[in-house]
Amino acid sequence: MHFTVFDTPLVRPALRFISVIGLKLAGWKLDGEFPSASKYVMIGAPHTSNWDFPLTLAICFAARAKIYWMGKASLFRGPAGPVMRWLGGIPVDRSKRNSLVDQMVAAYDRADRLVVAIPPEGTRKAVKEWKTGFYYIALGARVPIALAYLDYPSRRGGFGPMMIPSGDIDQDMTAIRAFYSDKRGRHG
């Protein structure tokens, strides 16, 4: 890890202040607190808009929470690269056929603390089936899954229960999807 201008003692508090004010002005509230576990996979749904990303970052800054997230490799090119990495971004090259699940399990094994936010839809478009990579990452890393959400009609973001994957993906996914059944994204 290398030092950047973003690591100065004033940047995070300034971004927290801006986030708290911005969320209040926009009418958004955080339900509950970030889970205290040192390692977990955080899924965020529904994911229907580009606005989900800055809103999630604002909530994280306001709550003094550090999360990591996976983004397409093109986001990390050029001058935006260091900023995206500082914001917790992990570049993913979707054109290569390598096991992202195995790479993330290894990252959890190496880390003392790690929270990776993953939208289960895998896209901002409406989908009938969620991607299951988040589940297999949590199962392989032996970490819980935190159910996080943004509900646009109520302007609330927050957390549901933490769940330990049982290995029965059908049963676990039924419970996860039931939690999200009343949450609505910006679109759809």
PDB file of C-alpha atoms in Angstrom:
ATOM      1  CA  MET A   1       0.000   0.000   0.000  1.00  0.00           C
ATOM      2  CA  HIS A   2       1.289   3.424  -0.819  1.00  0.00           C
ATOM      3  CA  PHE A   3       0.533   6.811   0.674  1.00  0.00           C
ATOM      4  CA  THR A   4      -1.659   9.143  -1.345  1.00  0.00           C
ATOM      5  CA  VAL A   5      -2.886  12.665  -0.866  1.00  0.00           C
ATOM      6  CA  PHE A   6      -6.237  11.116   0.136  1.00  0.00           C
ATOM      7  CA  ASP A   7      -4.631   9.599   3.251  1.00  0.00           C
ATOM      8  CA  THR A   8      -4.155  12.975   4.920  1.00  0.00           C
ATOM      9  CA  PRO A   9      -5.903  13.417   8.293  1.00  0.00           C
ATOM     10  CA  LEU A  10      -8.367  15.958   6.888  1.00  0.00           C
ATOM     11  CA  VAL A  11      -9.784  14.129   3.873  1.00  0.00           C
ATOM     12  CA  ARG A  12     -11.862  11.420   5.571  1.00  0.00           C
ATOM     13  CA  PRO A  13     -13.369  13.790   8.194  1.00  0.00           C
ATOM     14  CA  ALA A  14     -14.162  16.313   5.441  1.00  0.00           C
ATOM     15  CA  LEU A  15     -15.850  13.637   3.326  1.00  0.00           C
ATOM     16  CA  ARG A  16     -17.759  12.434   6.393  1.00  0.00           C
ATOM     17  CA  PHE A  17     -19.006  15.980   7.046  1.00  0.00           C
ATOM     18  CA  ILE A  18     -20.040  16.447   3.389  1.00  0.00           C
ATOM     19  CA  SER A  19     -21.738  13.030   3.392  1.00  0.00           C
ATOM     20  CA  VAL A  20     -23.697  13.673   6.590  1.00  0.00           C
ATOM     21  CA  ILE A  21     -24.926  17.046   5.305  1.00  0.00           C
ATOM     22  CA  GLY A  22     -25.665  15.706   1.809  1.00  0.00           C
ATOM     23  CA  LEU A  23     -27.644  12.746   3.129  1.00  0.00           C
ATOM     24  CA  LYS A  24     -29.675  15.009   5.448  1.00  0.00           C
ATOM     25  CA  LEU A  25     -30.428  17.474   2.648  1.00  0.00           C
ATOM     26  CA  ALA A  26     -31.504  14.608   0.373  1.00  0.00           C
ATOM     27  CA  GLY A  27     -33.669  13.127   3.128  1.00  0.00           C
ATOM     28  CA  TRP A  28     -31.758   9.823   3.453  1.00  0.00           C
ATOM     29  CA  LYS A  29     -31.383   7.974   6.755  1.00  0.00           C
ATOM     30  CA  LEU A  30     -29.297   5.001   7.843  1.00  0.00           C
ATOM     31  CA  ASP A  31     -31.205   2.240   9.600  1.00  0.00           C
ATOM     32  CA  GLY A  32     -29.026   0.617  12.237  1.00  0.00           C
ATOM     33  CA  GLU A  33     -25.265   0.379  12.289  1.00  0.00           C
ATOM     34  CA  PHE A  34     -22.708  -1.365  10.163  1.00  0.00           C
ATOM     35  CA  PRO A  35     -22.112  -4.905  11.422  1.00  0.00           C
ATOM     36  CA  SER A  36     -19.198  -5.132  13.835  1.00  0.00           C
ATOM     37  CA  ALA A  37     -17.807  -8.395  12.426  1.00  0.00           C
ATOM     38  CA  SER A  38     -14.275  -8.004  11.100  1.00  0.00           C
ATOM     39  CA  LYS A  39     -14.948  -9.957   7.901  1.00  0.00           C
ATOM     40  CA  TYR A  40     -18.107 -10.407   5.886  1.00  0.00           C
ATOM     41  CA  VAL A  41     -19.538 -10.176   2.398  1.00  0.00           C
ATOM     42  CA  MET A  42     -22.007  -7.310   2.175  1.00  0.00           C
ATOM     43  CA  ILE A  43     -24.614  -7.639  -0.524  1.00  0.00           C
ATOM     44  CA  GLY A  44     -26.492  -4.534  -1.552  1.00  0.00           C
ATOM     45  CA  ALA A  45     -29.804  -4.714  -3.341  1.00  0.00           C
ATOM     46  CA  PRO A  46     -31.696  -3.656  -5.209  1.00  0.00           C
ATOM     47  CA  HIS A  47     -29.048  -2.201  -7.511  1.00  0.00           C
ATOM     48  CA  THR A  48     -30.865  -0.301 -10.259  1.00  0.00           C
ATOM     49  CA  SER A  49     -29.057   3.000 -10.727  1.00  0.00           C
ATOM     50  CA  ASN A  50     -25.648   4.615 -11.051  1.00  0.00           C
ATOM     51  CA  TRP A  51     -26.734   6.712  -8.035  1.00  0.00           C
ATOM     52  CA  ASP A  52     -26.464   3.633  -5.799  1.00  0.00           C
ATOM     53  CA  PHE A  53     -22.658   3.905  -5.793  1.00  0.00           C
ATOM     54  CA  PRO A  54     -22.249   7.518  -4.561  1.00  0.00           C
ATOM     55  CA  LEU A  55     -25.145   7.055  -2.145  1.00  0.00           C
ATOM     56  CA  THR A  56     -23.537   3.933  -0.675  1.00  0.00           C
ATOM     57  CA  LEU A  57     -20.177   5.710  -0.379  1.00  0.00           C
ATOM     58  CA  ALA A  58     -21.850   8.662   1.358  1.00  0.00           C
ATOM     59  CA  ILE A  59     -23.520   6.319   3.839  1.00  0.00           C
ATOM     60  CA  CYS A  60     -20.178   4.607   4.464  1.00  0.00           C
ATOM     61  CA  PHE A  61     -18.348   7.899   5.018  1.00  0.00           C
ATOM     62  CA  ALA A  62     -21.141   9.163   7.296  1.00  0.00           C
ATOM     63  CA  ALA A  63     -20.960   5.950   9.349  1.00  0.00           C
ATOM     64  CA  ARG A  64     -17.133   5.895   9.366  1.00  0.00           C
ATOM     65  CA  ALA A  65     -17.232   2.472   7.721  1.00  0.00           C
ATOM     66  CA  LYS A  66     -14.575   1.192   5.330  1.00  0.00           C
ATOM     67  CA  ILE A  67     -15.798  -1.156   2.633  1.00  0.00           C
ATOM     68  CA  TYR A  68     -14.284  -2.520  -0.527  1.00  0.00           C
ATOM     69  CA  TRP A  69     -16.109  -3.066  -3.790  1.00  0.00           C
ATOM     70  CA  MET A  70     -15.388  -4.680  -7.131  1.00  0.00           C
ATOM     71  CA  GLY A  71     -15.580  -2.651 -10.316  1.00  0.00           C
ATOM     72  CA  LYS A  72     -14.762  -3.172 -13.948  1.00  0.00           C
ATOM     73  CA  ALA A  73     -11.066  -2.647 -14.667  1.00  0.00           C
ATOM     74  CA  SER A  74     -11.721   0.318 -16.973  1.00  0.00           C
ATOM     75  CA  LEU A  75     -12.775   2.418 -13.946  1.00  0.00           C
ATOM     76  CA  PHE A  76      -9.221   2.150 -12.608  1.00  0.00           C
ATOM     77  CA  ARG A  77      -7.375   3.454 -15.668  1.00  0.00           C
ATOM     78  CA  GLY A  78      -5.850   6.900 -15.874  1.00  0.00           C
ATOM     79  CA  PRO A  79      -6.115   9.577 -13.196  1.00  0.00           C
ATOM     80  CA  ALA A  80      -9.290   8.043 -11.708  1.00  0.00           C
ATOM     81  CA  GLY A  81      -7.423   4.838 -10.777  1.00  0.00           C
ATOM     82  CA  PRO A  82      -5.819   6.027  -7.527  1.00  0.00           C
ATOM     83  CA  VAL A  83      -9.068   7.670  -6.416  1.00  0.00           C
ATOM     84  CA  MET A  84     -11.092   4.516  -7.111  1.00  0.00           C
ATOM     85  CA  ARG A  85      -8.580   2.376  -5.207  1.00  0.00           C
ATOM     86  CA  TRP A  86      -8.604   4.791  -2.263  1.00  0.00           C
ATOM     87  CA  LEU A  87     -12.396   4.592  -2.238  1.00  0.00           C
ATOM     88  CA  GLY A  88     -12.043   0.821  -1.774  1.00  0.00           C
ATOM     89  CA  GLY A  89     -12.220  -0.308  -5.376  1.00  0.00           C
ATOM     90  CA  ILE A  90     -10.866  -3.679  -6.465  1.00  0.00           C
ATOM     91  CA  PRO A  91     -10.402  -3.831 -10.261  1.00  0.00           C
ATOM     92  CA  VAL A  92     -11.947  -6.854 -11.975  1.00  0.00           C
ATOM     93  CA  ASP A  93     -11.057  -7.814 -15.537  1.00  0.00           C
ATOM     94  CA  ARG A  94     -14.254  -9.373 -16.852  1.00  0.00           C
ATOM     95  CA  SER A  95     -12.599 -10.362 -20.141  1.00  0.00           C
ATOM     96  CA  LYS A  96     -10.379 -12.930 -18.429  1.00  0.00           C
ATOM     97  CA  ARG A  97     -11.684 -16.348 -17.435  1.00  0.00           C
ATOM     98  CA  ASN A  98     -10.225 -16.660 -13.960  1.00  0.00           C
ATOM     99  CA  SER A  99     -11.918 -17.633 -10.767  1.00  0.00           C
ATOM    100  CA  LEU A 100     -12.970 -14.430  -9.094  1.00  0.00           C
ATOM    101  CA  VAL A 101     -14.482 -16.476  -6.278  1.00  0.00           C
ATOM    102  CA  ASP A 102     -11.148 -18.192  -5.587  1.00  0.00           C
ATOM    103  CA  GLN A 103      -9.287 -14.866  -5.720  1.00  0.00           C
ATOM    104  CA  MET A 104     -11.694 -13.267  -3.240  1.00  0.00           C
ATOM    105  CA  VAL A 105     -11.597 -16.287  -0.892  1.00  0.00           C
ATOM    106  CA  ALA A 106      -7.795 -15.995  -0.880  1.00  0.00           C
ATOM    107  CA  ALA A 107      -8.087 -12.248  -0.128  1.00  0.00           C
ATOM    108  CA  TYR A 108     -10.323 -13.001   2.870  1.00  0.00           C
ATOM    109  CA  ASP A 109      -7.866 -15.648   4.067  1.00  0.00           C
ATOM    110  CA  ARG A 110      -5.009 -13.098   3.975  1.00  0.00           C
ATOM    111  CA  ALA A 111      -6.897 -10.256   5.649  1.00  0.00           C
ATOM    112  CA  ASP A 112      -7.580  -9.543   9.306  1.00  0.00           C
ATOM    113  CA  ARG A 113     -10.443  -7.223   8.374  1.00  0.00           C
ATOM    114  CA  LEU A 114     -12.291  -7.216   5.061  1.00  0.00           C
ATOM    115  CA  VAL A 115     -15.768  -6.151   3.989  1.00  0.00           C
ATOM    116  CA  VAL A 116     -16.517  -6.421   0.280  1.00  0.00           C
ATOM    117  CA  ALA A 117     -19.781  -4.988  -1.048  1.00  0.00           C
ATOM    118  CA  ILE A 118     -21.251  -6.945  -3.947  1.00  0.00           C
ATOM    119  CA  PRO A 119     -24.515  -6.234  -5.786  1.00  0.00           C
ATOM    120  CA  PRO A 120     -26.039  -9.692  -6.354  1.00  0.00           C
ATOM    121  CA  GLU A 121     -27.712  -8.621  -9.587  1.00  0.00           C
ATOM    122  CA  GLY A 122     -24.284  -8.129 -11.178  1.00  0.00           C
ATOM    123  CA  THR A 123     -25.717  -5.215 -13.177  1.00  0.00           C
ATOM    124  CA  ARG A 124     -28.007  -2.199 -12.843  1.00  0.00           C
ATOM    125  CA  LYS A 125     -30.620  -3.766 -15.155  1.00  0.00           C
ATOM    126  CA  ALA A 126     -33.606  -5.744 -13.945  1.00  0.00           C
ATOM    127  CA  VAL A 127     -32.690  -9.433 -13.779  1.00  0.00           C
ATOM    128  CA  LYS A 128     -34.699 -12.549 -12.970  1.00  0.00           C
ATOM    129  CA  GLU A 129     -31.812 -14.446 -11.402  1.00  0.00           C
ATOM    130  CA  TRP A 130     -29.094 -13.057  -9.173  1.00  0.00           C
ATOM    131  CA  LYS A 131     -25.452 -13.947  -9.628  1.00  0.00           C
ATOM    132  CA  THR A 132     -24.277 -16.370  -6.939  1.00  0.00           C
ATOM    133  CA  GLY A 133     -20.599 -15.408  -6.680  1.00  0.00           C
ATOM    134  CA  PHE A 134     -21.189 -13.481  -3.440  1.00  0.00           C
ATOM    135  CA  TYR A 135     -22.621 -16.639  -1.875  1.00  0.00           C
ATOM    136  CA  TYR A 136     -19.708 -18.837  -2.892  1.00  0.00           C
ATOM    137  CA  ILE A 137     -17.190 -16.222  -1.748  1.00  0.00           C
ATOM    138  CA  ALA A 138     -18.805 -16.141   1.712  1.00  0.00           C
ATOM    139  CA  LEU A 139     -19.094 -19.933   1.834  1.00  0.00           C
ATOM    140  CA  GLY A 140     -15.474 -20.477   0.765  1.00  0.00           C
ATOM    141  CA  ALA A 141     -14.091 -17.782   3.070  1.00  0.00           C
ATOM    142  CA  ARG A 142     -16.266 -18.985   5.964  1.00  0.00           C
ATOM    143  CA  VAL A 143     -17.635 -15.490   6.571  1.00  0.00           C
ATOM    144  CA  PRO A 144     -21.209 -14.263   7.052  1.00  0.00           C
ATOM    145  CA  ILE A 145     -23.286 -12.362   4.521  1.00  0.00           C
ATOM    146  CA  ALA A 146     -24.637  -8.956   5.593  1.00  0.00           C
ATOM    147  CA  LEU A 147     -27.907  -8.025   3.910  1.00  0.00           C
ATOM    148  CA  ALA A 148     -27.669  -4.310   3.096  1.00  0.00           C
ATOM    149  CA  TYR A 149     -30.169  -2.258   1.162  1.00  0.00           C
ATOM    150  CA  LEU A 150     -31.120   1.074  -0.314  1.00  0.00           C
ATOM    151  CA  ASP A 151     -34.882   1.616  -0.387  1.00  0.00           C
ATOM    152  CA  TYR A 152     -35.587   4.650  -2.545  1.00  0.00           C
ATOM    153  CA  PRO A 153     -39.303   5.163  -1.700  1.00  0.00           C
ATOM    154  CA  SER A 154     -38.533   5.429   2.032  1.00  0.00           C
ATOM    155  CA  ARG A 155     -35.102   7.045   1.457  1.00  0.00           C
ATOM    156  CA  ARG A 156     -33.527   4.608   3.891  1.00  0.00           C
ATOM    157  CA  GLY A 157     -30.407   2.511   3.698  1.00  0.00           C
ATOM    158  CA  GLY A 158     -29.525  -0.096   6.223  1.00  0.00           C
ATOM    159  CA  PHE A 159     -28.988  -3.676   7.215  1.00  0.00           C
ATOM    160  CA  GLY A 160     -31.028  -6.763   7.745  1.00  0.00           C
ATOM    161  CA  PRO A 161     -29.788  -9.860   9.478  1.00  0.00           C
ATOM    162  CA  MET A 162     -26.338 -11.347   9.048  1.00  0.00           C
ATOM    163  CA  MET A 163     -26.532 -14.887   7.769  1.00  0.00           C
ATOM    164  CA  ILE A 164     -24.040 -17.715   7.667  1.00  0.00           C
ATOM    165  CA  PRO A 165     -24.253 -19.613   4.370  1.00  0.00           C
ATOM    166  CA  SER A 166     -25.372 -23.171   5.115  1.00  0.00           C
ATOM    167  CA  GLY A 167     -24.216 -24.684   1.837  1.00  0.00           C
ATOM    168  CA  ASP A 168     -27.831 -25.160   0.735  1.00  0.00           C
ATOM    169  CA  ILE A 169     -27.897 -22.328  -1.772  1.00  0.00           C
ATOM    170  CA  ASP A 170     -31.556 -22.782  -2.730  1.00  0.00           C
ATOM    171  CA  GLN A 171     -32.740 -22.494   0.862  1.00  0.00           C
ATOM    172  CA  ASP A 172     -30.393 -19.605   1.675  1.00  0.00           C
ATOM    173  CA  MET A 173     -31.257 -17.667  -1.498  1.00  0.00           C
ATOM    174  CA  THR A 174     -34.973 -18.037  -0.728  1.00  0.00           C
ATOM    175  CA  ALA A 175     -34.392 -16.430   2.681  1.00  0.00           C
ATOM    176  CA  ILE A 176     -32.201 -13.677   1.201  1.00  0.00           C
ATOM    177  CA  ARG A 177     -34.685 -12.823  -1.542  1.00  0.00           C
ATOM    178  CA  ALA A 178     -37.527 -12.768   1.015  1.00  0.00           C
ATOM    179  CA  PHE A 179     -35.667 -10.079   2.971  1.00  0.00           C
ATOM    180  CA  TYR A 180     -35.405  -7.909  -0.162  1.00  0.00           C
ATOM    181  CA  SER A 181     -39.002  -8.477  -1.321  1.00  0.00           C
ATOM    182  CA  ASP A 182     -40.220  -5.107   0.018  1.00  0.00           C
ATOM    183  CA  LYS A 183     -37.127  -3.051  -0.919  1.00  0.00           C
ATOM    184  CA  ARG A 184     -37.325  -0.873  -4.038  1.00  0.00           C
ATOM    185  CA  GLY A 185     -34.532   0.576  -6.120  1.00  0.00           C
ATOM    186  CA  ARG A 186     -34.500   3.883  -7.936  1.00  0.00           C
ATOM    187  CA  HIS A 187     -35.703   2.178 -11.135  1.00  0.00           C
ATOM    188  CA  GLY A 188     -38.006  -0.811 -11.392  1.00  0.00           C
TER     189      GLY A 188
END
